[in-house]
């Protein structure tokens, strides 16, 4: 069974579109409203998602809330997909994302926002530079093949649990990749289309958010780079 976790903060306009485009192969779509003050919750419920509320602001907090919910279910979960709620990714490409896990027994798949498939303006200059810097450092320190920290990703559920994820904010994505490298998980990147999001980004759309995210990402990289 495949479950999708979507952290969402004030994504009322985009969340119904995201949910609508998720393939029917998915067992359950879980939207975690991260203290939204608009109609994100109502619109997600109308679109057919399971909706949780996480009042503590932070991307990692929302993801952990979704994982806590999944852990309490009586039925099996085989794959977890993380997807943003801003409609910048193409949810219908989820089938391509999970294919290496299903067909090739790969542990972890990143949807890579490659330049040739990105809509103009969909990633800011700080985002592009930050991705390059982070993945270059990961290549040097870990011999990693990652080229992106893309949030559209799929991982075997038991492998995700074994990572013991802990970051509560912007370091969530890089923490997952670093821990997967440490545990020598098999991984691949799948090139994905990427478009301009609906609304303004809460991270790259503000100077404070971009700086804080950059600091958290580099902190995780250096923490693991010099960890014995």
PDB file of N, CA and C in Angstrom, residues 41-124:
ATOM      1  N   UNK A  41      -7.827  23.068   5.288  1.00  0.00           N
ATOM      2  CA  UNK A  41      -8.434  21.877   5.887  1.00  0.00           C
ATOM      3  C   UNK A  41      -9.733  21.503   5.182  1.00  0.00           C
ATOM      4  N   UNK A  42     -10.622  22.466   5.035  1.00  0.00           N
ATOM      5  CA  UNK A  42     -11.930  22.218   4.405  1.00  0.00           C
ATOM      6  C   UNK A  42     -11.759  21.738   2.970  1.00  0.00           C
ATOM      7  N   UNK A  43     -10.891  22.398   2.228  1.00  0.00           N
ATOM      8  CA  UNK A  43     -10.707  22.044   0.817  1.00  0.00           C
ATOM      9  C   UNK A  43     -10.059  20.672   0.659  1.00  0.00           C
ATOM     10  N   UNK A  44      -9.142  20.338   1.554  1.00  0.00           N
ATOM     11  CA  UNK A  44      -8.502  19.019   1.495  1.00  0.00           C
ATOM     12  C   UNK A  44      -9.515  17.925   1.821  1.00  0.00           C
ATOM     13  N   UNK A  45     -10.363  18.168   2.798  1.00  0.00           N
ATOM     14  CA  UNK A  45     -11.393  17.190   3.158  1.00  0.00           C
ATOM     15  C   UNK A  45     -12.377  16.986   2.010  1.00  0.00           C
ATOM     16  N   UNK A  46     -12.784  18.075   1.383  1.00  0.00           N
ATOM     17  CA  UNK A  46     -13.711  17.991   0.250  1.00  0.00           C
ATOM     18  C   UNK A  46     -13.101  17.210  -0.910  1.00  0.00           C
ATOM     19  N   UNK A  47     -11.778  17.303  -1.038  1.00  0.00           N
ATOM     20  CA  UNK A  47     -11.091  16.615  -2.135  1.00  0.00           C
ATOM     21  C   UNK A  47     -10.843  15.139  -1.820  1.00  0.00           C
ATOM     22  N   UNK A  48     -11.185  14.704  -0.599  1.00  0.00           N
ATOM     23  CA  UNK A  48     -11.105  13.288  -0.263  1.00  0.00           C
ATOM     24  C   UNK A  48      -9.912  12.852   0.556  1.00  0.00           C
ATOM     25  N   UNK A  49      -9.148  13.806   1.075  1.00  0.00           N
ATOM     26  CA  UNK A  49      -7.960  13.452   1.853  1.00  0.00           C
ATOM     27  C   UNK A  49      -8.295  13.240   3.324  1.00  0.00           C
ATOM     28  N   UNK A  50      -7.464  12.450   3.985  1.00  0.00           N
ATOM     29  CA  UNK A  50      -7.465  12.405   5.438  1.00  0.00           C
ATOM     30  C   UNK A  50      -6.723  13.648   5.904  1.00  0.00           C
ATOM     31  N   UNK A  51      -7.303  14.416   6.812  1.00  0.00           N
ATOM     32  CA  UNK A  51      -6.679  15.675   7.223  1.00  0.00           C
ATOM     33  C   UNK A  51      -6.311  15.634   8.701  1.00  0.00           C
ATOM     34  N   UNK A  52      -5.063  15.952   8.981  1.00  0.00           N
ATOM     35  CA  UNK A  52      -4.560  16.067  10.343  1.00  0.00           C
ATOM     36  C   UNK A  52      -4.182  17.523  10.594  1.00  0.00           C
ATOM     37  N   UNK A  53      -4.100  17.891  11.855  1.00  0.00           N
ATOM     38  CA  UNK A  53      -3.672  19.242  12.205  1.00  0.00           C
ATOM     39  C   UNK A  53      -2.416  19.187  13.068  1.00  0.00           C
ATOM     40  N   UNK A  54      -1.406  19.961  12.690  1.00  0.00           N
ATOM     41  CA  UNK A  54      -0.192  20.131  13.483  1.00  0.00           C
ATOM     42  C   UNK A  54      -0.023  21.627  13.736  1.00  0.00           C
ATOM     43  N   UNK A  55      -0.280  22.035  14.965  1.00  0.00           N
ATOM     44  CA  UNK A  55      -0.271  23.453  15.289  1.00  0.00           C
ATOM     45  C   UNK A  55       1.134  24.030  15.401  1.00  0.00           C
ATOM     46  N   UNK A  56       2.122  23.183  15.657  1.00  0.00           N
ATOM     47  CA  UNK A  56       3.503  23.659  15.743  1.00  0.00           C
ATOM     48  C   UNK A  56       4.042  23.863  14.332  1.00  0.00           C
ATOM     49  N   UNK A  57       4.386  25.091  14.011  1.00  0.00           N
ATOM     50  CA  UNK A  57       4.840  25.407  12.663  1.00  0.00           C
ATOM     51  C   UNK A  57       6.201  24.785  12.369  1.00  0.00           C
ATOM     52  N   UNK A  58       6.318  24.196  11.186  1.00  0.00           N
ATOM     53  CA  UNK A  58       7.573  23.602  10.761  1.00  0.00           C
ATOM     54  C   UNK A  58       7.315  22.420   9.837  1.00  0.00           C
ATOM     55  N   UNK A  59       8.024  22.375   8.721  1.00  0.00           N
ATOM     56  CA  UNK A  59       7.845  21.311   7.733  1.00  0.00           C
ATOM     57  C   UNK A  59       8.052  19.937   8.360  1.00  0.00           C
ATOM     58  N   UNK A  60       9.116  19.812   9.144  1.00  0.00           N
ATOM     59  CA  UNK A  60       9.394  18.533   9.792  1.00  0.00           C
ATOM     60  C   UNK A  60       8.320  18.131  10.790  1.00  0.00           C
ATOM     61  N   UNK A  61       7.807  19.104  11.529  1.00  0.00           N
ATOM     62  CA  UNK A  61       6.720  18.819  12.465  1.00  0.00           C
ATOM     63  C   UNK A  61       5.535  18.193  11.728  1.00  0.00           C
ATOM     64  N   UNK A  62       5.199  18.756  10.570  1.00  0.00           N
ATOM     65  CA  UNK A  62       4.056  18.257   9.803  1.00  0.00           C
ATOM     66  C   UNK A  62       4.319  16.841   9.288  1.00  0.00           C
ATOM     67  N   UNK A  63       5.533  16.598   8.792  1.00  0.00           N
ATOM     68  CA  UNK A  63       5.868  15.264   8.298  1.00  0.00           C
ATOM     69  C   UNK A  63       5.832  14.224   9.417  1.00  0.00           C
ATOM     70  N   UNK A  64       6.362  14.597  10.569  1.00  0.00           N
ATOM     71  CA  UNK A  64       6.352  13.684  11.712  1.00  0.00           C
ATOM     72  C   UNK A  64       4.934  13.386  12.181  1.00  0.00           C
ATOM     73  N   UNK A  65       4.060  14.377  12.095  1.00  0.00           N
ATOM     74  CA  UNK A  65       2.655  14.170  12.452  1.00  0.00           C
ATOM     75  C   UNK A  65       2.024  13.131  11.525  1.00  0.00           C
ATOM     76  N   UNK A  66       2.318  13.252  10.246  1.00  0.00           N
ATOM     77  CA  UNK A  66       1.798  12.284   9.285  1.00  0.00           C
ATOM     78  C   UNK A  66       2.327  10.890   9.550  1.00  0.00           C
ATOM     79  N   UNK A  67       3.604  10.785   9.885  1.00  0.00           N
ATOM     80  CA  UNK A  67       4.197   9.489  10.187  1.00  0.00           C
ATOM     81  C   UNK A  67       3.598   8.880  11.448  1.00  0.00           C
ATOM     82  N   UNK A  68       3.334   9.712  12.437  1.00  0.00           N
ATOM     83  CA  UNK A  68       2.715   9.223  13.676  1.00  0.00           C
ATOM     84  C   UNK A  68       1.343   8.606  13.381  1.00  0.00           C
ATOM     85  N   UNK A  69       0.580   9.268  12.527  1.00  0.00           N
ATOM     86  CA  UNK A  69      -0.738   8.758  12.140  1.00  0.00           C
ATOM     87  C   UNK A  69      -0.610   7.398  11.448  1.00  0.00           C
ATOM     88  N   UNK A  70       0.303   7.295  10.503  1.00  0.00           N
ATOM     89  CA  UNK A  70       0.484   6.040   9.756  1.00  0.00           C
ATOM     90  C   UNK A  70       0.881   4.907  10.694  1.00  0.00           C
ATOM     91  N   UNK A  71       1.699   5.210  11.690  1.00  0.00           N
ATOM     92  CA  UNK A  71       2.173   4.175  12.616  1.00  0.00           C
ATOM     93  C   UNK A  71       1.042   3.572  13.439  1.00  0.00           C
ATOM     94  N   UNK A  72      -0.067   4.285  13.557  1.00  0.00           N
ATOM     95  CA  UNK A  72      -1.182   3.808  14.370  1.00  0.00           C
ATOM     96  C   UNK A  72      -2.241   3.050  13.560  1.00  0.00           C
ATOM     97  N   UNK A  73      -2.053   2.944  12.257  1.00  0.00           N
ATOM     98  CA  UNK A  73      -3.016   2.249  11.411  1.00  0.00           C
ATOM     99  C   UNK A  73      -2.880   0.739  11.553  1.00  0.00           C
ATOM    100  N   UNK A  74      -3.974   0.038  11.396  1.00  0.00           N
ATOM    101  CA  UNK A  74      -3.954  -1.419  11.537  1.00  0.00           C
ATOM    102  C   UNK A  74      -3.519  -2.118  10.258  1.00  0.00           C
ATOM    103  N   UNK A  75      -3.690  -1.464   9.105  1.00  0.00           N
ATOM    104  CA  UNK A  75      -3.298  -2.102   7.861  1.00  0.00           C
ATOM    105  C   UNK A  75      -1.860  -1.742   7.483  1.00  0.00           C
ATOM    106  N   UNK A  76      -1.334  -2.437   6.513  1.00  0.00           N
ATOM    107  CA  UNK A  76       0.074  -2.324   6.131  1.00  0.00           C
ATOM    108  C   UNK A  76       0.324  -1.102   5.258  1.00  0.00           C
ATOM    109  N   UNK A  77       1.483  -0.488   5.455  1.00  0.00           N
ATOM    110  CA  UNK A  77       1.956   0.561   4.553  1.00  0.00           C
ATOM    111  C   UNK A  77       3.296   0.110   4.005  1.00  0.00           C
ATOM    112  N   UNK A  78       3.413   0.089   2.688  1.00  0.00           N
ATOM    113  CA  UNK A  78       4.645  -0.368   2.051  1.00  0.00           C
ATOM    114  C   UNK A  78       5.543   0.793   1.634  1.00  0.00           C
ATOM    115  N   UNK A  79       4.930   1.834   1.099  1.00  0.00           N
ATOM    116  CA  UNK A  79       5.685   2.979   0.571  1.00  0.00           C
ATOM    117  C   UNK A  79       5.058   4.277   1.069  1.00  0.00           C
ATOM    118  N   UNK A  80       5.911   5.202   1.469  1.00  0.00           N
ATOM    119  CA  UNK A  80       5.463   6.546   1.822  1.00  0.00           C
ATOM    120  C   UNK A  80       5.995   7.517   0.763  1.00  0.00           C
ATOM    121  N   UNK A  81       5.112   8.352   0.263  1.00  0.00           N
ATOM    122  CA  UNK A  81       5.493   9.418  -0.667  1.00  0.00           C
ATOM    123  C   UNK A  81       5.273  10.750   0.030  1.00  0.00           C
ATOM    124  N   UNK A  82       6.278  11.620  -0.036  1.00  0.00           N
ATOM    125  CA  UNK A  82       6.139  12.980   0.468  1.00  0.00           C
ATOM    126  C   UNK A  82       5.972  13.911  -0.729  1.00  0.00           C
ATOM    127  N   UNK A  83       5.026  14.812  -0.606  1.00  0.00           N
ATOM    128  CA  UNK A  83       4.676  15.702  -1.719  1.00  0.00           C
ATOM    129  C   UNK A  83       4.248  17.043  -1.156  1.00  0.00           C
ATOM    130  N   UNK A  84       4.707  18.130  -1.768  1.00  0.00           N
ATOM    131  CA  UNK A  84       4.302  19.460  -1.306  1.00  0.00           C
ATOM    132  C   UNK A  84       2.878  19.777  -1.747  1.00  0.00           C
ATOM    133  N   UNK A  85       2.257  20.702  -1.036  1.00  0.00           N
ATOM    134  CA  UNK A  85       0.864  21.040  -1.316  1.00  0.00           C
ATOM    135  C   UNK A  85       0.666  22.257  -2.186  1.00  0.00           C
ATOM    136  N   UNK A  86       1.739  22.758  -2.807  1.00  0.00           N
ATOM    137  CA  UNK A  86       1.649  24.015  -3.561  1.00  0.00           C
ATOM    138  C   UNK A  86       1.442  23.833  -5.054  1.00  0.00           C
ATOM    139  N   UNK A  87       1.357  22.599  -5.522  1.00  0.00           N
ATOM    140  CA  UNK A  87       1.129  22.254  -6.930  1.00  0.00           C
ATOM    141  C   UNK A  87       2.320  22.567  -7.833  1.00  0.00           C
ATOM    142  N   UNK A  88       3.503  22.656  -7.251  1.00  0.00           N
ATOM    143  CA  UNK A  88       4.699  22.873  -8.066  1.00  0.00           C
ATOM    144  C   UNK A  88       5.172  21.562  -8.708  1.00  0.00           C
ATOM    145  N   UNK A  89       4.968  20.453  -8.020  1.00  0.00           N
ATOM    146  CA  UNK A  89       5.255  19.150  -8.596  1.00  0.00           C
ATOM    147  C   UNK A  89       4.051  18.672  -9.405  1.00  0.00           C
ATOM    148  N   UNK A  90       4.252  17.613 -10.151  1.00  0.00           N
ATOM    149  CA  UNK A  90       3.177  17.008 -10.934  1.00  0.00           C
ATOM    150  C   UNK A  90       2.792  15.696 -10.254  1.00  0.00           C
ATOM    151  N   UNK A  91       1.729  15.702  -9.445  1.00  0.00           N
ATOM    152  CA  UNK A  91       1.370  14.501  -8.678  1.00  0.00           C
ATOM    153  C   UNK A  91       1.153  13.262  -9.536  1.00  0.00           C
ATOM    154  N   UNK A  92       0.719  13.460 -10.784  1.00  0.00           N
ATOM    155  CA  UNK A  92       0.495  12.310 -11.655  1.00  0.00           C
ATOM    156  C   UNK A  92       1.782  11.558 -11.970  1.00  0.00           C
ATOM    157  N   UNK A  93       2.941  12.181 -11.721  1.00  0.00           N
ATOM    158  CA  UNK A  93       4.218  11.502 -11.933  1.00  0.00           C
ATOM    159  C   UNK A  93       4.593  10.574 -10.766  1.00  0.00           C
ATOM    160  N   UNK A  94       3.716  10.469  -9.807  1.00  0.00           N
ATOM    161  CA  UNK A  94       3.968   9.590  -8.660  1.00  0.00           C
ATOM    162  C   UNK A  94       4.237   8.153  -9.107  1.00  0.00           C
ATOM    163  N   UNK A  95       3.581   7.720 -10.161  1.00  0.00           N
ATOM    164  CA  UNK A  95       3.805   6.358 -10.652  1.00  0.00           C
ATOM    165  C   UNK A  95       5.248   6.166 -11.102  1.00  0.00           C
ATOM    166  N   UNK A  96       5.819   7.172 -11.743  1.00  0.00           N
ATOM    167  CA  UNK A  96       7.225   7.116 -12.143  1.00  0.00           C
ATOM    168  C   UNK A  96       8.137   7.127 -10.916  1.00  0.00           C
ATOM    169  N   UNK A  97       7.720   7.865  -9.902  1.00  0.00           N
ATOM    170  CA  UNK A  97       8.529   7.998  -8.694  1.00  0.00           C
ATOM    171  C   UNK A  97       8.656   6.676  -7.943  1.00  0.00           C
ATOM    172  N   UNK A  98       7.559   5.957  -7.819  1.00  0.00           N
ATOM    173  CA  UNK A  98       7.584   4.713  -7.032  1.00  0.00           C
ATOM    174  C   UNK A  98       8.021   3.496  -7.842  1.00  0.00           C
ATOM    175  N   UNK A  99       8.105   3.635  -9.160  1.00  0.00           N
ATOM    176  CA  UNK A  99       8.441   2.491 -10.021  1.00  0.00           C
ATOM    177  C   UNK A  99       9.744   1.792  -9.620  1.00  0.00           C
ATOM    178  N   UNK A 100      10.832   2.535  -9.317  1.00  0.00           N
ATOM    179  CA  UNK A 100      12.062   1.829  -8.926  1.00  0.00           C
ATOM    180  C   UNK A 100      11.921   1.013  -7.645  1.00  0.00           C
ATOM    181  N   UNK A 101      11.057   1.460  -6.732  1.00  0.00           N
ATOM    182  CA  UNK A 101      10.837   0.710  -5.494  1.00  0.00           C
ATOM    183  C   UNK A 101      10.064  -0.575  -5.789  1.00  0.00           C
ATOM    184  N   UNK A 102       9.022  -0.460  -6.600  1.00  0.00           N
ATOM    185  CA  UNK A 102       8.173  -1.610  -6.897  1.00  0.00           C
ATOM    186  C   UNK A 102       8.859  -2.615  -7.810  1.00  0.00           C
ATOM    187  N   UNK A 103       9.517  -2.129  -8.862  1.00  0.00           N
ATOM    188  CA  UNK A 103      10.074  -3.024  -9.887  1.00  0.00           C
ATOM    189  C   UNK A 103      11.525  -3.428  -9.630  1.00  0.00           C
ATOM    190  N   UNK A 104      12.288  -2.575  -8.945  1.00  0.00           N
ATOM    191  CA  UNK A 104      13.717  -2.828  -8.790  1.00  0.00           C
ATOM    192  C   UNK A 104      14.152  -2.976  -7.331  1.00  0.00           C
ATOM    193  N   UNK A 105      13.199  -2.915  -6.424  1.00  0.00           N
ATOM    194  CA  UNK A 105      13.488  -3.065  -4.992  1.00  0.00           C
ATOM    195  C   UNK A 105      14.435  -1.986  -4.463  1.00  0.00           C
ATOM    196  N   UNK A 106      14.406  -0.789  -5.065  1.00  0.00           N
ATOM    197  CA  UNK A 106      15.191   0.347  -4.577  1.00  0.00           C
ATOM    198  C   UNK A 106      14.557   0.848  -3.282  1.00  0.00           C
ATOM    199  N   UNK A 107      15.380   1.318  -2.350  1.00  0.00           N
ATOM    200  CA  UNK A 107      14.867   1.766  -1.054  1.00  0.00           C
ATOM    201  C   UNK A 107      14.263   3.168  -1.076  1.00  0.00           C
ATOM    202  N   UNK A 108      14.842   4.059  -1.882  1.00  0.00           N
ATOM    203  CA  UNK A 108      14.593   5.489  -1.720  1.00  0.00           C
ATOM    204  C   UNK A 108      14.705   6.178  -3.083  1.00  0.00           C
ATOM    205  N   UNK A 109      13.718   6.998  -3.420  1.00  0.00           N
ATOM    206  CA  UNK A 109      13.710   7.678  -4.712  1.00  0.00           C
ATOM    207  C   UNK A 109      13.442   9.176  -4.521  1.00  0.00           C
ATOM    208  N   UNK A 110      14.285   9.996  -5.140  1.00  0.00           N
ATOM    209  CA  UNK A 110      14.107  11.451  -5.116  1.00  0.00           C
ATOM    210  C   UNK A 110      13.592  11.916  -6.473  1.00  0.00           C
ATOM    211  N   UNK A 111      12.569  12.734  -6.470  1.00  0.00           N
ATOM    212  CA  UNK A 111      12.124  13.392  -7.691  1.00  0.00           C
ATOM    213  C   UNK A 111      13.007  14.599  -7.939  1.00  0.00           C
ATOM    214  N   UNK A 112      13.878  14.510  -8.924  1.00  0.00           N
ATOM    215  CA  UNK A 112      14.871  15.561  -9.174  1.00  0.00           C
ATOM    216  C   UNK A 112      14.299  16.636 -10.104  1.00  0.00           C
ATOM    217  N   UNK A 113      14.397  17.872  -9.659  1.00  0.00           N
ATOM    218  CA  UNK A 113      13.882  19.009 -10.428  1.00  0.00           C
ATOM    219  C   UNK A 113      14.954  19.466 -11.422  1.00  0.00           C
ATOM    220  N   UNK A 114      15.128  18.701 -12.476  1.00  0.00           N
ATOM    221  CA  UNK A 114      16.197  18.975 -13.438  1.00  0.00           C
ATOM    222  C   UNK A 114      15.869  20.215 -14.271  1.00  0.00           C
ATOM    223  N   UNK A 115      16.912  20.920 -14.652  1.00  0.00           N
ATOM    224  CA  UNK A 115      16.743  22.200 -15.352  1.00  0.00           C
ATOM    225  C   UNK A 115      15.914  22.078 -16.617  1.00  0.00           C
ATOM    226  N   UNK A 116      16.128  21.008 -17.370  1.00  0.00           N
ATOM    227  CA  UNK A 116      15.437  20.852 -18.656  1.00  0.00           C
ATOM    228  C   UNK A 116      13.930  20.660 -18.511  1.00  0.00           C
ATOM    229  N   UNK A 117      13.483  20.258 -17.326  1.00  0.00           N
ATOM    230  CA  UNK A 117      12.054  20.011 -17.105  1.00  0.00           C
ATOM    231  C   UNK A 117      11.411  21.052 -16.191  1.00  0.00           C
ATOM    232  N   UNK A 118      12.197  22.043 -15.762  1.00  0.00           N
ATOM    233  CA  UNK A 118      11.677  23.075 -14.861  1.00  0.00           C
ATOM    234  C   UNK A 118      11.064  24.227 -15.637  1.00  0.00           C
ATOM    235  N   UNK A 119       9.922  24.683 -15.191  1.00  0.00           N
ATOM    236  CA  UNK A 119       9.312  25.889 -15.748  1.00  0.00           C
ATOM    237  C   UNK A 119      10.137  27.102 -15.328  1.00  0.00           C
ATOM    238  N   UNK A 120      10.286  28.054 -16.213  1.00  0.00           N
ATOM    239  CA  UNK A 120      11.077  29.249 -15.914  1.00  0.00           C
ATOM    240  C   UNK A 120      10.533  29.953 -14.674  1.00  0.00           C
ATOM    241  N   UNK A 121      11.437  30.249 -13.727  1.00  0.00           N
ATOM    242  CA  UNK A 121      11.045  30.955 -12.509  1.00  0.00           C
ATOM    243  C   UNK A 121      10.535  30.062 -11.402  1.00  0.00           C
ATOM    244  N   UNK A 122      10.441  28.750 -11.639  1.00  0.00           N
ATOM    245  CA  UNK A 122       9.869  27.846 -10.632  1.00  0.00           C
ATOM    246  C   UNK A 122      10.803  27.622  -9.448  1.00  0.00           C
ATOM    247  N   UNK A 123      12.098  27.817  -9.666  1.00  0.00           N
ATOM    248  CA  UNK A 123      13.066  27.771  -8.565  1.00  0.00           C
ATOM    249  C   UNK A 123      13.831  29.090  -8.542  1.00  0.00           C
ATOM    250  N   UNK A 124      13.974  29.666  -7.366  1.00  0.00           N
ATOM    251  CA  UNK A 124      14.677  30.933  -7.229  1.00  0.00           C
ATOM    252  C   UNK A 124      16.190  30.710  -7.304  1.00  0.00           C
TER     253      UNK A 124
END
